[in-house]
Short mmCIF file of C-alpha atoms in Angstrom, two decimals:
data_model
loop_
_atom_site.label_atom_id
_atom_site.label_comp_id
_atom_site.label_asym_id
_atom_site.label_seq_id
_atom_site.Cartn_x
_atom_site.Cartn_y
_atom_site.Cartn_z
CA MET S 1 -0.21 -0.37 -0.23
CA ALA S 2 1.09 3.77 -1.16
CA ILE S 3 0.06 6.31 -1.64
CA LYS S 4 1.70 9.76 -3.76
CA ALA S 5 4.07 11.80 -1.69
CA SER S 6 2.95 15.07 -0.70
CA LYS S 7 5.91 18.26 1.18
CA SER S 8 2.16 19.36 1.95
CA SER S 9 0.90 16.16 3.32
CA PRO S 10 -0.54 16.86 6.58
CA MET S 11 1.25 15.07 10.03
CA PRO S 12 -1.28 16.08 12.86
CA VAL S 13 0.12 17.67 15.55
CA ALA S 14 0.94 16.24 19.78
CA MET S 15 -2.83 15.56 21.54
CA ASP S 16 -3.43 17.25 24.92
CA GLY S 17 -0.67 16.61 27.49
CA ALA S 18 2.19 16.22 24.35
CA GLN S 19 4.48 19.76 25.13
CA SER S 20 6.89 21.02 22.73
CA ASP S 21 9.68 20.72 24.93
CA THR S 22 9.07 17.05 26.55
CA LYS S 23 12.45 15.54 27.05
CA ILE S 24 13.06 11.46 25.92
CA VAL S 25 14.88 10.49 28.88
CA ASN S 26 15.81 7.38 27.59
CA LYS S 27 17.47 7.87 23.53
CA TRP S 28 17.78 4.54 23.10
CA ASN S 29 14.36 3.86 24.11
CA GLN S 30 12.93 5.97 20.87
CA ALA S 31 15.46 4.25 19.13
CA ARG S 32 14.09 1.36 19.44
CA ARG S 33 11.33 2.83 18.16
CA LEU S 34 12.05 4.65 15.23
CA GLU S 35 12.97 2.20 13.50
CA PHE S 36 9.64 -0.48 15.11
CA ILE S 37 7.93 2.62 12.80
CA ASP S 38 10.49 2.34 9.89
CA PHE S 39 9.70 -1.21 9.95
CA ARG S 40 5.39 -1.29 9.43
CA LEU S 41 5.91 1.20 7.48
CA SER S 42 8.14 -0.96 5.07
CA CYS S 43 6.06 -3.76 5.78
CA ASP S 44 3.18 -3.43 6.28
CA GLY S 45 2.78 -0.15 4.70
CA ARG S 46 1.34 1.49 7.18
CA ILE S 47 1.36 2.30 10.87
CA ASN S 48 -0.75 4.12 13.84
CA ARG S 49 -0.09 5.67 17.16
CA ARG S 50 -1.60 2.71 18.77
CA ASP S 51 0.75 0.29 17.12
CA LEU S 52 3.51 2.14 19.39
CA VAL S 53 1.49 2.12 22.91
CA GLU S 54 1.02 -0.77 22.79
CA PHE S 55 4.38 -2.69 21.34
CA PHE S 56 5.94 -0.42 23.76
CA GLY S 57 3.73 0.54 26.59
CA ILE S 58 3.86 3.84 26.22
CA SER S 59 1.75 7.10 26.92
CA VAL S 60 0.22 8.38 23.34
CA PRO S 61 1.21 11.46 23.00
CA GLN S 62 4.99 10.03 23.43
CA ALA S 63 3.96 7.88 20.39
CA SER S 64 3.04 11.19 19.12
CA LEU S 65 6.67 13.10 19.67
CA ASP S 66 7.92 9.38 18.64
CA LEU S 67 5.42 10.10 15.19
CA ALA S 68 6.85 13.79 14.81
CA ARG S 69 10.46 12.79 15.12
CA TYR S 70 10.09 10.38 12.77
CA HIS S 71 8.81 13.05 10.42
CA GLN S 72 11.88 15.51 11.37
CA LEU S 73 14.64 12.34 10.77
CA VAL S 74 13.60 11.30 7.14
CA GLN S 75 12.89 15.20 6.10
CA ASP S 76 16.76 15.88 7.06
CA ALA S 77 17.49 12.61 4.97
CA VAL S 78 19.26 12.40 1.68
CA PRO S 79 17.83 13.05 -0.25
CA PRO S 80 15.03 14.19 1.67
CA ARG S 81 11.41 12.49 1.60
CA VAL S 82 8.37 12.25 2.95
CA ASN S 83 7.81 8.12 3.79
CA LEU S 84 4.33 8.78 5.44
CA ALA S 85 0.94 10.19 5.28
CA TYR S 86 -1.93 10.68 7.58
CA ASP S 87 -4.81 9.03 6.18
CA ARG S 88 -7.78 10.60 8.24
CA HIS S 89 -10.23 7.65 6.50
CA LEU S 90 -8.60 4.95 7.87
CA LYS S 91 -6.89 6.95 10.95
CA TYR S 92 -3.65 5.27 9.43
CA TYR S 93 0.01 6.83 8.29
CA ILE S 94 0.26 5.53 5.35
CA ARG S 95 3.73 4.47 2.91
CA THR S 96 4.13 7.32 0.57
CA SER S 97 5.64 6.53 -3.37
CA ASP S 98 8.78 8.37 -1.44
CA PHE S 99 9.48 6.19 1.03
CA LYS S 100 12.76 4.75 1.43
CA PRO S 101 13.68 3.04 5.00
CA LEU S 102 15.93 5.32 7.22
CA TYR S 103 17.08 1.85 8.62
CA PRO S 104 17.25 -0.91 4.82
CA GLN S 105 19.13 -3.22 6.93
CA LEU S 106 16.59 -4.01 9.61
CA CYS S 107 14.15 -3.27 7.16
CA SER S 108 15.85 -5.49 4.09
CA PRO S 109 14.57 -9.33 2.21
CA THR S 110 17.00 -10.51 3.74
CA SER S 111 16.37 -9.00 7.95
CA TYR S 112 12.67 -9.79 7.15
CA LEU S 113 12.57 -12.98 6.53
CA ALA S 114 15.04 -14.03 8.89
CA ASP S 115 12.87 -13.11 11.52
CA LEU S 116 9.95 -14.13 9.97
CA LEU S 117 11.84 -17.85 9.91
CA ALA S 118 12.47 -16.77 13.20
CA LEU S 119 9.07 -16.06 14.57
CA CYS S 120 7.13 -19.12 12.92
CA ARG S 121 10.62 -21.65 14.96
CA GLY S 122 8.84 -19.80 18.79
CA ASP S 123 12.80 -18.35 18.66
CA LEU S 124 11.99 -15.04 17.94
CA PRO S 125 11.64 -13.06 21.42
CA PRO S 126 8.76 -10.74 22.10
CA SER S 127 11.08 -7.51 22.36
CA ARG S 128 12.47 -8.22 18.34
CA ASN S 129 9.02 -9.13 17.34
CA TYR S 130 8.01 -6.57 15.40
CA PHE S 131 5.79 -8.00 12.62
CA GLY S 132 2.17 -6.51 12.43
CA PHE S 133 0.80 -8.25 9.30
CA VAL S 134 1.90 -11.89 9.20
CA PRO S 135 1.24 -14.05 5.99
CA ASN S 136 0.77 -18.29 6.28
CA VAL S 137 4.76 -19.25 6.22
CA GLY S 138 4.91 -23.11 5.67
CA VAL S 139 8.83 -24.51 6.84
CA ALA S 140 9.87 -27.62 4.41
CA THR S 141 13.27 -27.71 6.56
CA PHE S 142 13.38 -30.55 9.29
CA VAL S 143 13.36 -28.55 12.90
CA PRO S 144 14.46 -30.29 15.24
CA PRO S 145 13.31 -30.06 18.83
CA ARG S 146 15.47 -27.76 21.07
CA ARG S 147 18.48 -29.25 22.27
CA ASN S 148 19.25 -29.31 26.04
CA ILE S 149 21.83 -26.76 27.09
CA SER S 150 22.37 -26.55 30.22
CA ALA S 151 23.07 -22.74 30.92
CA GLU S 152 25.44 -23.70 33.45
CA VAL S 153 27.73 -25.31 30.75
CA LEU S 154 26.98 -22.76 28.42
CA PHE S 155 27.99 -20.13 30.27
CA ASN S 156 31.38 -21.66 32.22
CA LEU S 157 32.64 -22.77 28.51
CA LEU S 158 32.08 -18.87 27.80
CA GLU S 159 34.12 -17.93 30.87
CA SER S 160 36.15 -20.24 30.27
CA ILE S 161 36.85 -18.56 26.26
CA ARG S 162 36.82 -15.32 27.90
CA ASN S 163 39.25 -15.92 30.34
CA ASN S 164 42.04 -18.62 28.60
CA MET S 165 41.03 -20.82 31.08
CA ALA S 166 41.37 -24.41 31.58
CA VAL S 167 37.93 -26.43 32.07
CA HIS S 168 36.56 -30.72 33.15
CA ILE S 169 33.67 -31.92 30.83
CA SER S 170 31.97 -34.75 31.22
CA TYR S 171 30.65 -35.26 27.42
CA MET S 172 28.13 -38.21 26.06
CA SER S 173 30.94 -39.58 22.86
CA LEU S 174 29.22 -41.32 20.07
CA THR S 175 32.03 -43.70 20.28
CA SER S 176 31.85 -44.80 23.67
CA ASN S 177 30.13 -46.68 25.67
CA ALA S 178 30.82 -44.51 28.89
CA ASN S 179 30.66 -40.62 29.33
CA THR S 180 33.67 -39.56 29.07
CA ASP S 181 35.54 -36.90 30.65
CA HIS S 182 38.41 -33.99 29.31
CA LEU S 183 40.30 -31.32 30.40
CA ILE S 184 39.80 -28.67 27.16
CA ALA S 185 40.89 -25.25 26.83
CA PRO S 186 37.95 -23.77 24.64
CA HIS S 187 38.50 -20.58 22.08
CA GLY S 188 35.07 -20.31 20.34
CA LEU S 189 31.82 -21.73 19.28
CA ALA S 190 31.03 -22.94 15.93
CA TYR S 191 27.69 -23.73 15.07
CA ASP S 192 27.19 -26.59 11.26
CA GLY S 193 23.82 -26.18 10.21
CA LEU S 194 21.80 -27.73 12.43
CA ARG S 195 24.27 -28.17 16.07
CA TRP S 196 26.14 -25.71 18.31
CA HIS S 197 30.03 -26.34 19.00
CA VAL S 198 32.54 -25.59 21.56
CA ARG S 199 35.80 -25.00 19.69
CA ALA S 200 38.87 -26.25 21.87
CA TYR S 201 42.66 -27.93 22.63
CA CYS S 202 41.67 -31.69 24.76
CA TYR S 203 44.45 -32.27 26.33
CA ASP S 204 43.46 -36.10 26.82
CA HIS S 205 44.03 -36.24 22.15
CA HIS S 206 46.58 -33.72 22.43
CA SER S 207 44.83 -31.58 19.63
CA PHE S 208 41.49 -29.12 18.34
CA ARG S 209 38.54 -30.78 18.24
CA ASP S 210 34.66 -29.64 18.40
CA PHE S 211 32.84 -30.80 21.58
CA VAL S 212 28.81 -30.84 19.95
CA LEU S 213 27.47 -28.61 23.44
CA SER S 214 23.75 -30.71 24.02
CA ARG S 215 26.48 -33.48 24.89
CA ILE S 216 28.34 -31.79 27.39
CA LEU S 217 26.27 -32.53 30.20
CA ARG S 218 29.07 -31.16 33.30
CA CYS S 219 31.47 -27.91 33.28
CA ALA S 220 32.79 -27.31 36.43
CA VAL S 221 33.58 -23.81 36.57
CA PRO S 222 36.96 -22.69 35.21
CA GLU S 223 39.63 -22.27 37.68
CA ILE S 224 43.02 -22.32 36.05
CA LYS S 225 44.21 -20.22 33.09
CA ALA S 226 44.43 -22.61 30.48
CA PRO S 227 48.77 -23.80 29.92
CA SER S 228 50.76 -25.30 27.74
CA ASP S 229 50.08 -29.10 26.64
CA ARG S 230 53.18 -31.35 26.69
CA PHE S 231 53.68 -35.16 25.88
CA PRO S 232 55.35 -37.98 24.82
CA ASP S 233 56.30 -37.15 21.21
CA PRO S 234 55.09 -40.22 19.31
CA ILE S 235 57.71 -39.94 16.38
CA GLY S 236 60.70 -38.82 18.29
CA ASN S 237 62.01 -39.30 21.39
CA GLY S 238 62.00 -36.47 24.53
CA PHE S 239 58.37 -34.73 24.52
CA ARG S 240 56.63 -32.11 22.40
CA GLU S 241 55.14 -28.62 23.89
CA VAL S 242 52.55 -27.07 22.09
CA GLY S 243 50.26 -23.68 22.20
CA THR S 244 46.41 -24.47 23.15
CA THR S 245 45.23 -21.15 22.59
CA GLY S 246 42.64 -20.14 19.57
CA ASP S 247 46.37 -18.27 18.21
CA ASP S 248 47.64 -22.16 17.76
CA ASP S 249 44.54 -23.57 16.29
CA VAL S 250 45.88 -24.05 13.05
CA ASP S 251 42.13 -24.64 11.40
CA TRP S 252 40.51 -23.10 12.47
CA ASN S 253 41.83 -19.97 11.43
CA GLU S 254 43.00 -20.76 7.87
CA LEU S 255 40.09 -19.82 5.83
CA ILE S 256 39.67 -21.56 2.52
CA ASP S 257 37.85 -20.29 -0.07
CA LEU S 258 35.22 -22.48 -2.21
CA VAL S 259 34.55 -21.49 -4.98
CA LEU S 260 30.59 -22.03 -6.02
CA ARG S 261 29.07 -23.02 -9.80
CA ALA S 262 25.47 -24.12 -11.00
CA ASN S 263 26.46 -27.64 -12.25
CA PRO S 264 27.39 -27.43 -15.82
CA ASP S 265 25.50 -30.91 -16.64
CA LEU S 266 22.23 -29.43 -16.19
CA PRO S 267 20.59 -26.81 -19.29
CA GLU S 268 21.27 -23.23 -19.51
CA ARG S 269 17.60 -22.11 -18.24
CA SER S 270 18.42 -23.91 -14.83
CA ARG S 271 21.84 -22.58 -14.13
CA ARG S 272 20.72 -19.22 -15.30
CA ALA S 273 17.73 -20.05 -12.49
CA ILE S 274 20.99 -21.40 -9.44
CA GLU S 275 23.01 -18.46 -10.69
CA LEU S 276 19.71 -16.38 -9.12
CA ASP S 277 19.36 -17.85 -5.86
CA TYR S 278 23.00 -17.97 -4.86
CA GLY S 279 23.27 -14.43 -6.02
CA MET S 280 26.62 -15.17 -8.57
CA GLU S 281 28.91 -13.55 -10.36
CA PRO S 282 28.91 -12.49 -13.86
CA ASN S 283 31.47 -15.03 -14.20
CA GLY S 284 28.51 -17.62 -12.67
CA THR S 285 29.89 -17.86 -9.43
CA VAL S 286 29.74 -16.64 -6.07
CA VAL S 287 32.71 -17.04 -3.46
CA TYR S 288 31.89 -18.62 0.66
CA THR S 289 34.76 -18.58 2.28
CA CYS S 290 35.06 -20.70 5.68
CA ARG S 291 37.50 -21.71 7.97
CA ARG S 292 38.81 -24.54 7.36
CA ALA S 293 38.44 -26.61 10.24
CA LEU S 294 34.79 -26.02 10.02
CA VAL S 295 35.52 -27.36 5.54
CA PHE S 296 33.47 -30.87 6.56
CA TYR S 297 30.13 -29.05 7.73
CA THR S 298 29.82 -26.79 5.41
CA LEU S 299 30.54 -30.03 1.95
CA ASN S 300 27.49 -32.47 4.64
CA TRP S 301 25.53 -28.73 4.19
CA LEU S 302 25.43 -28.07 0.69
CA ARG S 303 25.82 -31.79 -0.80
CA LEU S 304 29.55 -30.88 -2.17
CA THR S 305 31.16 -34.30 -0.23
CA GLU S 306 32.48 -36.87 -2.29
CA GLU S 307 30.14 -39.11 -2.04
CA ASP S 308 27.19 -36.24 -3.11
CA ASP S 309 30.20 -36.18 -6.74
CA TYR S 310 27.87 -39.55 -7.63
CA LEU S 311 24.15 -37.79 -7.43
CA PRO S 312 21.90 -36.60 -9.93
CA PRO S 313 22.97 -33.24 -12.08
CA GLU S 314 18.52 -32.22 -9.99
CA ARG S 315 19.77 -32.92 -7.09
CA ARG S 316 23.56 -31.25 -7.13
CA GLN S 317 22.09 -28.08 -8.34
CA ILE S 318 25.46 -26.56 -7.20
CA VAL S 319 29.51 -27.78 -7.37
CA LEU S 320 32.47 -26.93 -6.03
CA ASP S 321 34.62 -25.47 -8.81
CA ASN S 322 38.06 -25.69 -6.88
CA LYS S 323 37.26 -29.65 -6.09
CA ASP S 324 40.57 -30.55 -6.22
CA GLU S 325 42.27 -27.64 -4.39
CA VAL S 326 39.33 -27.52 -1.34
CA ARG S 327 40.04 -30.99 -0.87
CA ARG S 328 43.72 -30.77 -1.14
CA ARG S 329 43.44 -28.07 1.52
CA MET S 330 40.99 -30.24 3.84
CA ALA S 331 43.75 -32.77 3.97
CA GLY S 332 46.76 -30.26 4.96
CA GLY S 333 48.08 -29.11 2.05
CA HIS S 334 48.04 -25.46 0.41
#
């Protein structure tokens, strides 16, 4: 919904009781309300004072001041514009034909669809739910039950990461019949598209590893600074000493470019559609940069593993343009 922009479009003045010199005590709260106005105009095409009053629990005079402030900001923007005009019949402020959001990132299709998906999954906090109109939405991807990640475990791990400390965990492994205890030095978190992991140096395995957060049954309160690891050298005499911080995790810090291309075995029109889907450049490729430690998860998610090479083209819509390089780098080469 949009109406023609007009510099003379009336903006109703603040209702009685809203003094022109009213002080905004909390400017951050007003900034959120201005974002809300921008979002509703962008996505719903309209807003009124009642929307602000009900969402933020403010007074009607304050809502009037917020709308007046928004109107002033768009007039002062470059280029100046109207953005909204009051429709006395509908009793709404309506998006005008010259509308351009003040907060383009918040009102972008990417942000809108991400919040819509979070809303459908029950993951969007009420304080961030700016939606007025919500379309019918169907989700075709499998949404697993909420993983039981202990708050105590997570926050102890975060404390360890923040202060570079070692911590004892009890872990339920897929390869062991019993829970295993480990001393680890965590330094980061990773998401594989389905599960969260903590990336950490494991003193028991003498290497950096990923531990699935939901499988960490217990995590002690961190009490000691993470020491370097010293262990018998498996390929020589004496001992080897290695660092255990994030800076020492070579696989985590090394980046690999995955050059993606539409499967050349697809018909030309299908390839063009895939290129649009992935926002590929005019040369037909898009580059996704990934930590070497996470490439395994990424290739599985995109169906780009060696096993996927045997899928028919319609089920393998994209391919790795630099497959040999990626697999060589994953194996530790350069």
